[in-house]
Coordinates of C-alpha atoms in Angstrom, one line a residue:
Chain A
M22 CA 67.6 60.2 -127.7
T23 CA 66.2 56.8 -129.1
K24 CA 66.3 56.6 -133.0
Q25 CA 62.3 55.5 -132.3
E26 CA 62.4 58.2 -129.5
E27 CA 63.6 61.0 -132.5
E28 CA 60.5 59.2 -134.5
G29 CA 58.3 60.3 -131.8
E30 CA 59.7 63.8 -131.8
R31 CA 59.5 64.0 -135.9
A32 CA 55.2 62.6 -135.3
A33 CA 54.2 64.9 -132.3
A34 CA 56.2 68.4 -134.2
W35 CA 54.3 67.0 -137.7
F36 CA 51.0 67.4 -136.0
Q37 CA 51.5 70.8 -133.6
D38 CA 52.5 72.6 -137.4
L39 CA 49.0 70.7 -139.8
R40 CA 47.4 72.0 -136.1
D41 CA 48.7 75.3 -137.1
R42 CA 48.4 75.6 -141.1
I43 CA 44.5 74.1 -140.1
C44 CA 43.6 76.8 -137.6
A45 CA 45.4 79.2 -139.8
T46 CA 43.9 78.6 -143.0
F47 CA 39.8 78.4 -141.3
E48 CA 40.9 82.4 -140.0
A49 CA 41.6 83.1 -143.0
I50 CA 38.0 81.8 -144.4
E51 CA 36.6 83.8 -141.4
A52 CA 38.4 86.3 -142.2
E53 CA 36.7 86.3 -146.2
F54 CA 33.0 85.8 -145.1
D55 CA 32.5 89.1 -143.9
P56 CA 35.7 91.3 -144.6
A57 CA 33.7 94.1 -142.6
S58 CA 33.8 93.1 -139.7
V59 CA 36.8 92.0 -136.8
P60 CA 37.2 88.4 -137.8
A61 CA 37.1 84.7 -135.2
R62 CA 40.4 83.9 -133.5
F63 CA 41.6 80.6 -132.4
E64 CA 41.9 80.7 -128.3
R65 CA 44.6 77.9 -127.0
R66 CA 43.7 76.2 -123.6
P67 CA 47.2 74.5 -122.4
W68 CA 46.4 71.3 -120.6
Q69 CA 48.0 69.0 -118.2
R70 CA 48.2 64.9 -117.5
P71 CA 48.3 64.1 -114.7
G72 CA 49.7 60.9 -115.6
G73 CA 52.3 62.6 -118.1
G74 CA 52.8 65.1 -120.9
G75 CA 49.4 66.9 -122.5
G76 CA 48.2 69.0 -124.4
V77 CA 46.8 72.4 -125.8
I78 CA 43.4 72.6 -127.3
S79 CA 42.6 75.0 -129.8
L80 CA 39.0 76.6 -129.8
M81 CA 37.4 79.2 -132.4
R82 CA 33.9 80.4 -132.0
G83 CA 33.4 82.2 -135.4
R84 CA 30.6 83.3 -138.2
V85 CA 31.4 80.2 -140.4
F86 CA 33.0 77.9 -138.1
E87 CA 30.4 78.1 -135.2
K88 CA 32.7 75.8 -133.2
V89 CA 35.6 74.6 -133.5
G90 CA 38.1 72.7 -131.7
V91 CA 41.9 71.1 -132.6
N92 CA 43.4 69.3 -130.5
V93 CA 47.3 68.3 -130.1
S94 CA 48.1 66.2 -127.7
T95 CA 51.5 63.6 -126.2
V96 CA 51.0 62.1 -123.4
H97 CA 52.4 59.1 -121.4
G98 CA 52.9 56.8 -118.6
S99 CA 50.8 53.4 -118.1
F100 CA 47.5 51.9 -119.0
A101 CA 45.4 50.0 -116.4
P102 CA 45.2 47.0 -116.6
E103 CA 40.9 47.4 -118.0
F104 CA 42.6 49.0 -121.1
A105 CA 46.2 47.6 -121.5
K106 CA 44.3 43.8 -123.0
A107 CA 42.6 45.8 -125.3
I108 CA 45.3 47.7 -126.8
P109 CA 48.0 45.9 -128.9
G110 CA 51.6 45.5 -127.2
A111 CA 50.4 47.1 -123.9
A112 CA 49.5 43.6 -122.4
E113 CA 53.8 42.4 -121.7
D114 CA 54.5 46.4 -120.7
P115 CA 51.3 48.7 -120.5
A116 CA 54.1 52.2 -120.7
F117 CA 52.6 53.3 -123.5
W118 CA 53.6 57.1 -125.9
A119 CA 50.6 58.9 -127.5
S120 CA 50.8 61.9 -130.1
G121 CA 48.4 62.8 -131.6
I122 CA 46.1 66.2 -133.3
S123 CA 42.0 65.7 -133.5
L124 CA 39.8 68.2 -134.6
V125 CA 35.9 68.6 -135.1
A126 CA 34.1 71.2 -136.6
H127 CA 30.6 72.4 -136.0
M128 CA 29.5 74.8 -139.1
T129 CA 26.7 77.9 -138.0
N130 CA 25.6 77.3 -141.9
P131 CA 23.4 74.2 -142.0
H132 CA 24.3 73.2 -146.0
V133 CA 28.5 73.7 -144.9
P134 CA 29.5 69.7 -143.8
P135 CA 30.7 69.2 -140.0
V136 CA 33.5 67.7 -140.3
H137 CA 36.1 65.5 -138.5
M138 CA 39.8 64.3 -139.2
N139 CA 42.1 62.6 -136.1
T140 CA 45.7 61.1 -136.6
R141 CA 48.4 59.7 -134.2
H142 CA 50.9 57.8 -133.3
I143 CA 50.8 55.2 -130.7
V144 CA 54.6 53.3 -129.0
T145 CA 53.6 50.5 -127.0
T146 CA 56.2 48.0 -126.9
K147 CA 54.8 48.1 -130.7
R148 CA 54.0 51.5 -131.9
W149 CA 51.5 52.2 -135.1
F150 CA 49.7 54.8 -136.7
G151 CA 45.8 55.4 -137.0
G152 CA 43.1 58.2 -137.6
G153 CA 41.1 58.8 -140.3
A154 CA 38.4 61.4 -141.9
D155 CA 34.7 61.9 -142.3
L156 CA 32.6 64.3 -143.1
N157 CA 28.8 64.7 -141.7
S158 CA 27.0 66.3 -144.1
I159 CA 23.3 67.5 -143.2
F160 CA 22.3 67.6 -146.4
P161 CA 24.9 65.5 -148.0
V162 CA 26.0 67.1 -151.4
D163 CA 27.3 64.7 -154.2
E164 CA 30.0 68.0 -155.6
D165 CA 31.1 67.8 -151.1
T166 CA 31.0 63.9 -150.8
A167 CA 32.9 63.4 -154.3
D168 CA 35.7 65.7 -153.3
F169 CA 36.1 64.9 -150.1
H170 CA 36.8 61.3 -150.5
A171 CA 39.2 62.1 -153.8
A172 CA 41.2 63.2 -151.7
L173 CA 41.2 60.6 -149.3
K174 CA 42.1 58.8 -151.9
G175 CA 44.3 60.6 -153.7
A176 CA 46.5 60.3 -150.3
C177 CA 46.1 56.5 -150.0
D178 CA 46.3 56.1 -154.0
K179 CA 50.6 57.4 -152.9
F180 CA 50.6 54.6 -151.4
D181 CA 48.7 51.5 -152.3
P182 CA 46.3 51.1 -154.7
G183 CA 43.8 49.1 -152.7
R184 CA 44.5 51.2 -149.5
Y185 CA 41.7 53.6 -150.2
D186 CA 38.5 50.9 -150.3
R187 CA 40.2 49.4 -147.4
Y188 CA 40.1 52.7 -145.3
K189 CA 36.8 53.9 -146.5
A190 CA 34.8 50.7 -145.8
W191 CA 36.0 50.7 -142.5
A192 CA 35.3 54.1 -142.0
D193 CA 31.4 53.1 -143.0
E194 CA 31.6 50.5 -140.6
Y195 CA 33.6 52.8 -138.3
F196 CA 31.3 55.8 -138.4
F197 CA 27.7 53.9 -137.9
I198 CA 25.1 54.2 -135.2
P199 CA 24.3 51.0 -134.5
H200 CA 20.8 51.3 -132.7
R201 CA 19.8 54.6 -134.9
G202 CA 20.6 51.8 -138.5
E203 CA 22.4 55.4 -140.0
P204 CA 25.8 56.3 -140.7
R205 CA 26.6 59.0 -138.5
G206 CA 27.8 61.0 -142.3
V207 CA 28.6 60.6 -145.8
G208 CA 31.6 58.9 -144.9
G209 CA 35.6 58.7 -145.4
I210 CA 38.0 57.2 -144.1
F211 CA 39.7 54.8 -141.2
Y212 CA 42.4 53.3 -140.3
D213 CA 44.2 51.9 -137.2
Y214 CA 46.8 50.0 -136.5
L215 CA 49.4 50.6 -139.0
E216 CA 53.4 49.1 -139.0
D217 CA 54.5 48.4 -141.7
D218 CA 57.6 50.8 -141.7
F219 CA 57.9 54.2 -139.6
D220 CA 58.9 56.0 -142.7
Q221 CA 55.9 55.1 -145.3
D222 CA 53.2 55.2 -142.2
F223 CA 54.2 59.4 -141.8
A224 CA 53.9 59.5 -144.6
F225 CA 50.6 58.7 -145.4
T226 CA 49.8 60.2 -141.9
R227 CA 51.0 63.7 -143.6
E228 CA 49.0 62.7 -147.5
V229 CA 45.7 62.3 -144.7
G230 CA 46.5 65.8 -143.3
L231 CA 47.8 67.4 -146.0
A232 CA 44.5 66.0 -148.2
F233 CA 42.2 67.1 -145.4
L234 CA 44.1 70.4 -145.4
D235 CA 42.8 71.0 -148.6
V236 CA 39.8 69.5 -149.2
Y237 CA 38.1 70.5 -147.0
P238 CA 38.7 74.6 -146.5
R239 CA 37.4 74.1 -150.9
I240 CA 33.8 72.5 -149.1
V241 CA 33.8 75.0 -146.9
R242 CA 33.9 78.2 -149.3
R243 CA 31.9 76.5 -151.3
R244 CA 29.0 76.4 -149.2
M245 CA 29.3 78.9 -146.5
H246 CA 27.1 81.8 -148.8
Q247 CA 24.3 79.9 -148.6
P248 CA 21.2 80.4 -147.6
W249 CA 19.5 78.9 -145.2
T250 CA 16.2 78.9 -142.9
E251 CA 15.1 77.9 -139.5
Q252 CA 14.0 75.0 -140.9
D253 CA 17.3 73.8 -142.1
R254 CA 18.9 75.1 -138.8
Q255 CA 16.5 72.1 -136.4
V256 CA 17.3 69.8 -139.1
Q257 CA 20.5 70.4 -138.0
Q258 CA 20.3 70.4 -134.1
V259 CA 18.9 67.3 -134.8
K260 CA 22.2 65.8 -137.0
R261 CA 23.7 67.1 -134.5
G262 CA 22.2 65.2 -131.0
R263 CA 23.1 61.9 -133.6
Y264 CA 26.1 63.1 -133.1
V265 CA 26.3 63.5 -129.5
E266 CA 25.0 59.9 -129.7
F267 CA 27.9 59.1 -131.2
N268 CA 30.4 60.1 -129.9
L269 CA 29.1 59.0 -126.3
V270 CA 28.4 55.8 -126.9
Y271 CA 30.4 54.4 -129.7
D272 CA 33.8 56.5 -130.1
R273 CA 36.4 54.5 -129.1
G274 CA 38.7 58.1 -128.2
T275 CA 35.6 59.4 -126.8
Q276 CA 34.9 56.0 -124.2
F277 CA 38.3 55.8 -123.5
G278 CA 38.9 59.0 -122.7
L279 CA 36.2 59.7 -119.7
K280 CA 37.6 56.2 -118.5
T281 CA 40.6 56.8 -117.4
G282 CA 40.8 60.5 -116.3
G283 CA 41.1 61.9 -119.4
N284 CA 41.1 65.9 -119.6
P285 CA 37.2 66.0 -120.4
E286 CA 37.2 69.5 -122.2
A287 CA 39.7 67.5 -124.7
V288 CA 38.1 64.8 -124.8
L289 CA 34.4 66.5 -125.1
M290 CA 35.9 69.2 -127.2
S291 CA 33.8 67.6 -130.3
L292 CA 30.2 68.3 -128.7
P293 CA 28.6 70.3 -130.7
P294 CA 27.6 74.4 -129.5
S295 CA 23.9 72.7 -129.1
A296 CA 21.9 69.8 -130.3
A297 CA 18.1 68.9 -130.3
W298 CA 16.1 65.7 -129.4
P299 CA 12.6 66.7 -129.8
Chain B
M6 CA -2.0 31.1 -114.3
T7 CA 0.8 30.7 -111.9
K8 CA 0.8 32.8 -108.8
Q9 CA 4.0 34.7 -110.6
E10 CA 3.0 35.5 -113.1
E11 CA -0.3 36.6 -111.1
E12 CA 2.1 39.0 -109.6
G13 CA 3.8 40.2 -112.2
E14 CA 0.5 41.1 -114.2
R15 CA -0.3 42.8 -110.8
A16 CA 3.1 44.5 -111.4
A17 CA 2.7 45.8 -115.2
A18 CA -1.4 47.0 -114.4
W19 CA 0.3 49.1 -111.4
F20 CA 3.1 50.7 -113.3
Q21 CA 0.4 51.5 -116.1
D22 CA -2.3 53.0 -113.0
L23 CA 0.6 55.1 -112.5
R24 CA 1.0 56.2 -115.9
D25 CA -1.9 57.8 -116.3
R26 CA -2.2 59.4 -112.6
I27 CA 0.9 61.5 -113.4
C28 CA 0.2 62.2 -117.5
A29 CA -3.2 63.7 -115.5
T30 CA -1.9 65.4 -113.3
F31 CA 0.5 66.8 -115.9
E32 CA -1.3 68.0 -118.2
A33 CA -3.6 69.4 -115.1
I34 CA -0.9 71.8 -114.4
E35 CA -0.7 72.5 -118.1
A36 CA -4.1 73.8 -118.0
E37 CA -2.9 76.2 -114.7
F38 CA -0.5 77.5 -116.4
D39 CA -2.3 79.5 -119.1
P40 CA -5.9 78.8 -118.5
A41 CA -6.4 81.0 -121.8
S42 CA -4.9 79.0 -124.6
V43 CA -5.8 75.7 -125.6
P44 CA -3.1 73.6 -123.3
A45 CA -1.2 70.9 -124.1
R46 CA -1.9 66.8 -124.8
F47 CA 0.3 63.7 -123.7
E48 CA 0.2 61.9 -127.2
R49 CA 0.4 58.0 -127.0
R50 CA 2.4 55.6 -130.0
P51 CA 2.5 52.3 -128.8
W52 CA 5.5 50.4 -129.6
Q53 CA 6.4 46.5 -130.4
R54 CA 9.8 44.6 -129.0
P55 CA 10.6 42.0 -132.0
G56 CA 11.5 40.2 -128.6
G57 CA 8.2 40.2 -127.3
G58 CA 6.4 42.4 -125.4
G59 CA 6.7 46.0 -126.3
G60 CA 5.1 49.6 -124.1
V61 CA 4.0 52.4 -125.3
I62 CA 5.3 55.6 -124.8
S63 CA 3.4 58.4 -123.4
L64 CA 5.6 62.4 -124.5
M65 CA 3.4 65.8 -124.3
R66 CA 5.2 69.0 -125.1
G67 CA 3.9 71.9 -123.0
R68 CA 4.6 75.1 -122.0
V69 CA 5.7 73.8 -118.7
F70 CA 6.9 70.7 -119.7
E71 CA 9.0 71.7 -122.8
K72 CA 9.4 68.1 -122.8
V73 CA 8.2 65.4 -120.7
G74 CA 8.1 61.1 -121.9
V75 CA 6.8 58.0 -120.0
N76 CA 7.3 54.9 -121.1
V77 CA 5.6 51.8 -119.6
S78 CA 6.8 48.6 -121.1
T79 CA 6.7 44.9 -120.3
V80 CA 8.9 42.8 -122.5
H81 CA 10.0 39.4 -122.7
G82 CA 12.5 37.4 -124.0
S83 CA 16.3 35.7 -123.7
F84 CA 19.1 37.6 -122.8
A85 CA 22.6 37.4 -125.2
P86 CA 24.8 35.7 -123.1
E87 CA 27.5 39.0 -122.7
F88 CA 24.4 40.2 -121.1
A89 CA 23.5 37.3 -119.0
K90 CA 26.1 37.0 -116.9
A91 CA 26.3 40.7 -115.4
I92 CA 22.3 39.4 -114.3
P93 CA 21.2 37.6 -111.6
G94 CA 19.9 34.7 -111.8
A95 CA 20.3 35.1 -115.4
A96 CA 23.4 33.8 -115.9
E97 CA 21.6 29.6 -115.2
D98 CA 18.4 30.5 -117.8
P99 CA 18.5 33.7 -119.6
A100 CA 14.7 33.8 -120.2
F101 CA 13.8 37.3 -118.8
W102 CA 10.0 39.1 -118.2
A103 CA 10.9 42.9 -117.6
S104 CA 7.7 45.5 -116.6
G105 CA 8.0 49.1 -115.6
I106 CA 7.7 52.6 -116.2
S107 CA 10.6 55.6 -116.4
L108 CA 9.8 59.2 -116.5
V109 CA 11.8 62.2 -117.6
A110 CA 10.8 65.5 -117.5
H111 CA 12.9 68.7 -119.1
M112 CA 11.5 72.2 -118.0
T113 CA 10.9 75.3 -119.9
N114 CA 11.7 77.5 -117.0
P115 CA 14.6 76.8 -115.9
H116 CA 13.4 77.1 -112.5
V117 CA 11.6 74.2 -112.5
P118 CA 13.8 71.3 -112.0
P119 CA 14.2 68.8 -114.0
V120 CA 13.4 65.4 -112.6
H121 CA 13.7 61.3 -113.1
M122 CA 12.0 58.7 -111.2
N123 CA 11.6 54.9 -112.8
T124 CA 10.3 51.1 -111.1
R125 CA 10.9 48.4 -111.9
H126 CA 10.1 44.2 -111.4
I127 CA 12.5 42.0 -113.5
V128 CA 12.1 38.4 -113.2
T129 CA 14.6 35.3 -114.4
T130 CA 15.8 32.8 -112.1
K131 CA 15.2 35.4 -109.7
R132 CA 12.7 38.4 -109.8
W133 CA 13.4 41.1 -108.3
F134 CA 12.6 46.0 -108.0
G135 CA 13.8 48.4 -108.4
G136 CA 14.3 51.9 -109.2
G137 CA 14.8 55.4 -107.9
A138 CA 13.7 59.6 -108.7
D139 CA 15.9 61.5 -108.6
L140 CA 15.7 65.7 -109.0
N141 CA 18.4 67.8 -111.5
S142 CA 18.1 71.4 -110.2
I143 CA 19.7 73.7 -112.6
F144 CA 19.1 76.7 -109.6
P145 CA 18.3 74.3 -106.5
V146 CA 16.7 75.6 -103.8
D147 CA 16.6 74.5 -100.6
E148 CA 13.4 74.2 -100.5
D149 CA 12.9 71.4 -103.3
T150 CA 14.8 69.6 -102.5
A151 CA 14.2 69.2 -99.0
D152 CA 10.6 68.2 -99.7
F153 CA 11.4 65.8 -102.8
H154 CA 14.1 64.0 -100.2
A155 CA 11.4 64.1 -97.6
A156 CA 9.2 63.1 -99.9
L157 CA 11.5 59.9 -100.4
K158 CA 11.9 59.2 -97.4
G159 CA 7.7 59.4 -96.2
A160 CA 8.1 56.1 -98.5
C161 CA 11.1 54.3 -97.4
D162 CA 10.5 54.9 -93.4
K163 CA 6.9 53.0 -94.2
F164 CA 9.7 49.6 -94.3
D165 CA 12.2 50.5 -92.2
P166 CA 14.2 52.8 -90.8
G167 CA 17.8 52.9 -92.0
R168 CA 16.1 52.5 -96.2
Y169 CA 16.0 55.7 -96.8
D170 CA 19.3 56.4 -95.6
R171 CA 20.9 53.8 -98.1
Y172 CA 18.6 54.3 -101.1
K173 CA 20.6 57.5 -100.6
A174 CA 23.8 57.4 -100.3
W175 CA 23.2 54.9 -103.5
A176 CA 21.5 57.6 -105.7
D177 CA 24.6 59.3 -105.2
E178 CA 26.5 57.2 -106.2
Y179 CA 25.1 56.7 -108.7
F180 CA 23.7 59.5 -110.2
F181 CA 27.1 61.0 -110.6
I182 CA 29.3 61.7 -113.2
P183 CA 32.6 60.6 -113.1
H184 CA 34.0 62.8 -115.9
R185 CA 32.4 65.9 -114.5
G186 CA 33.2 65.2 -110.8
E187 CA 29.5 66.5 -110.2
P188 CA 26.6 65.1 -109.4
R189 CA 23.9 64.8 -111.8
G190 CA 21.2 66.8 -109.8
V191 CA 20.5 66.9 -106.0
G192 CA 20.1 63.5 -105.6
G193 CA 17.2 61.7 -104.4
I194 CA 17.0 57.6 -103.8
F195 CA 18.2 54.6 -106.0
Y196 CA 17.2 51.0 -105.4
D197 CA 17.7 47.4 -107.0
Y198 CA 17.6 44.1 -106.3
L199 CA 15.1 44.8 -104.3
E200 CA 13.7 40.6 -103.3
D201 CA 12.9 40.5 -100.3
D202 CA 9.1 39.9 -99.9
F203 CA 7.2 40.7 -103.1
D204 CA 3.8 42.2 -102.0
Q205 CA 6.7 44.1 -99.4
D206 CA 8.3 44.9 -102.6
F207 CA 5.3 45.8 -104.6
A208 CA 4.3 48.0 -101.6
F209 CA 7.1 49.9 -101.3
T210 CA 7.4 50.3 -105.1
R211 CA 3.8 51.3 -105.2
E212 CA 5.2 54.2 -102.5
V213 CA 7.7 55.6 -104.3
G214 CA 5.2 56.3 -107.3
L215 CA 3.3 57.9 -105.0
A216 CA 5.4 60.1 -103.2
F217 CA 6.4 61.2 -106.4
L218 CA 3.4 61.9 -108.1
D219 CA 2.2 63.8 -104.7
V220 CA 5.8 65.8 -104.4
Y221 CA 7.0 66.2 -107.7
P222 CA 4.0 68.3 -109.1
R223 CA 4.1 70.6 -105.7
I224 CA 7.5 71.6 -106.8
V225 CA 6.7 72.7 -110.5
R226 CA 2.9 74.4 -109.6
R227 CA 5.6 76.5 -106.9
R228 CA 8.3 77.1 -109.6
M229 CA 6.8 77.2 -113.4
H230 CA 5.8 81.1 -113.0
Q231 CA 8.8 82.2 -111.1
P232 CA 10.5 85.4 -113.9
W233 CA 13.9 84.0 -115.9
T234 CA 16.6 85.4 -117.7
E235 CA 17.9 83.9 -121.7
Q236 CA 21.3 84.1 -119.8
D237 CA 19.4 81.0 -116.8
R238 CA 18.6 79.7 -119.8
Q239 CA 21.9 78.9 -121.5
V240 CA 23.0 78.2 -117.9
Q241 CA 20.1 75.1 -119.1
Q242 CA 21.3 73.9 -122.3
V243 CA 24.4 73.6 -120.2
K244 CA 22.9 71.5 -116.8
R245 CA 21.6 69.1 -119.5
G246 CA 24.5 68.6 -122.4
R247 CA 25.7 67.3 -118.6
Y248 CA 22.4 65.0 -118.3
V249 CA 23.1 63.6 -122.7
E250 CA 26.5 62.7 -121.0
F251 CA 25.9 60.6 -118.3
N252 CA 22.9 59.3 -120.0
L253 CA 25.0 58.4 -123.2
V254 CA 27.9 56.9 -121.0
Y255 CA 26.6 55.8 -117.9
D256 CA 22.8 54.4 -117.5
R257 CA 22.9 51.6 -117.4
G258 CA 19.5 51.1 -118.5
T259 CA 20.1 53.3 -121.5
Q260 CA 23.4 51.4 -122.2
F261 CA 21.5 48.3 -121.9
G262 CA 18.8 49.0 -124.0
L263 CA 20.5 50.5 -126.8
K264 CA 23.3 47.7 -127.2
T265 CA 20.7 44.8 -126.5
G266 CA 18.2 46.8 -129.6
G267 CA 16.0 48.3 -128.2
N268 CA 13.7 50.8 -129.6
P269 CA 15.7 53.5 -130.0
E270 CA 12.7 56.6 -129.4
A271 CA 12.1 54.8 -125.9
V272 CA 15.5 54.6 -124.9
L273 CA 16.3 57.5 -125.7
M274 CA 13.6 59.4 -125.0
S275 CA 15.6 60.7 -122.0
L276 CA 17.4 63.0 -123.9
P277 CA 16.6 66.9 -123.7
P278 CA 14.4 68.9 -126.4
S279 CA 18.0 71.0 -126.1
A280 CA 21.2 70.8 -124.7
A281 CA 24.3 73.1 -125.4
W282 CA 28.5 73.0 -125.8
P283 CA 29.5 76.4 -126.2

C-alpha cells in the first residue's frame, strides 16, 4: 500500500468513525425525548457502486429526527469525459478515488433546525479535502445561529485566523437559491480543493466533524420540547420545498450523483420526508 | 404589423382562448363534484417579465383539482449567449419572441391522474411550434391511458399518419426519469421545432389543445368520485416526489426558466401542493 493509499484509508476510517459517533448521539437524543417509549434506531443499508466501491446509508425515522440520513461511501473508478474536464486533476487521467460522509437531518418539530454536514477526500492526479455544514432554521433563533457558527469558527481558528471568514463567505455564496433570491438557511461553512498538506487538511476535516457533533446535538436538545402549531408545520413544509429546489437544481453533489449513475437512494437521501408548494 | 407578427398574435390569442375554455371546464367540474358547496374558482395573477412581455397565472385550489395552474405568457427579448447556442436560429441573432400555454393539474383523489399540457410558438431567426401532453397516473387504468392516447392520436392523424407514433416515442423518451429508471407517467405526445408551415403547424397545435380539452375532463369526471384510502394518498405523495425530481432536474422549460431569471412563481407553478420522500 502506498503512503497515499494508506492516507486515504485513514480518511475513510474517520468518516465511518464519525458516522458511528453521530448515529449513537442522535439515537441517545431519541431515547431522551420520550423515555417511556421504544426509541427509534438507525437502519443501515449497504450499497455497491457498479463502477467500483460502495457505501452504507444509515437512516433513522424517529420522533425528534423525522428523517435523518447519514451516508458513508468509498468509491473509485473513472470519470466520464464530460465530468473529467470540470474536476481538478482529472483531465490528465480520469481515474478517481473518493471517500466521504454526508448527513442531512429533517426534524419533526419546526423549531428544531434541519441541518446538513458533509466532508470528503477526493483523489485524482491531485487530492484534496472538501466539505461544509449549514443550518437550515425555519424560524431562526439568534442563539442557535450564533452557537452553530461559533463551533465551526472554533474548528477553523485552530488552523488559520482568516479561514472561518473565507469558508463562511463561501457557504453564503453556495447555499443560496438564486431563483428565489434567498439563502437556503442561516449559513455555516463550505470549503473545497483543500490540498495544502494531507495531515493538516485531514486534521481540519476531523475538527469540522467534531464541531458539528458538539454543537448540533446541543441545539436539538434545546429546541426539541418547544411547542409548535399546525401553522408552524405548514411553514416548515414550504421551507422544505425550497430545500428540495436547492438540492435538485443547484447542489453539485446531487447533480453529479444523479447524472453519473450514482445510487439514487443515497444521492436523494437528502430530500425531506414531506414538502409543500401550496 | 408584418405577416409574421400577425401570425404570432393569432397564436397568442389562441393560447388565451384555450386557457379560458379549460378554466371554465375545470370550474364546471368543481361545481358538479359537490353541488351543495361553493365551488372553487381560478384566481388570475398577471406578471411582467423585466426583459419584455409577461403573462397570467391562473391557479385554482379546489376539491377535485387540489392544485391546478395554467400559465399563459407572451414574452420577448434577447437570449443570453450561453442559451442562444442551444436554440435554433438564435446563434445568428439572440432576439426572440415566444408565446405559450402551460398547464399542470395535481388532483386530490389519487385515482384521478395528474396531467401536464403545454403548447408554444417560438420565433427567432427561425420560428416553430412545440408542445406536448402527458398523463401521470398514480394507479394506471388501461381505459384512461387508452382514451388519453386515442385523443392525441386523433389530433395527430388529421395531419399525417406517422405523426402520432413519432410524437408518442418522443414523449416516452422525454418524460422519463433516468436516475429512477422509470417513466414519469403513462405517456402522451411531445413535439418540438415543428416548422413545416405556419398554418398547418398552428392548426395542429390547436388540435392538440382541443384533444386535451376533450379527453382530460372525461377522465376526471370518470374517476373523481372513486373512493381512496390514506395508503393510496401516500403512494400519490411519493409519485408526486418523482414528478418534482423530473421537473427540477431534467425539464427543459423549468431549467431554462429558472436559469434565465424567469418568474419563479410561474416556472414552479408545476410543483405539486405536497410531496413525500419517506
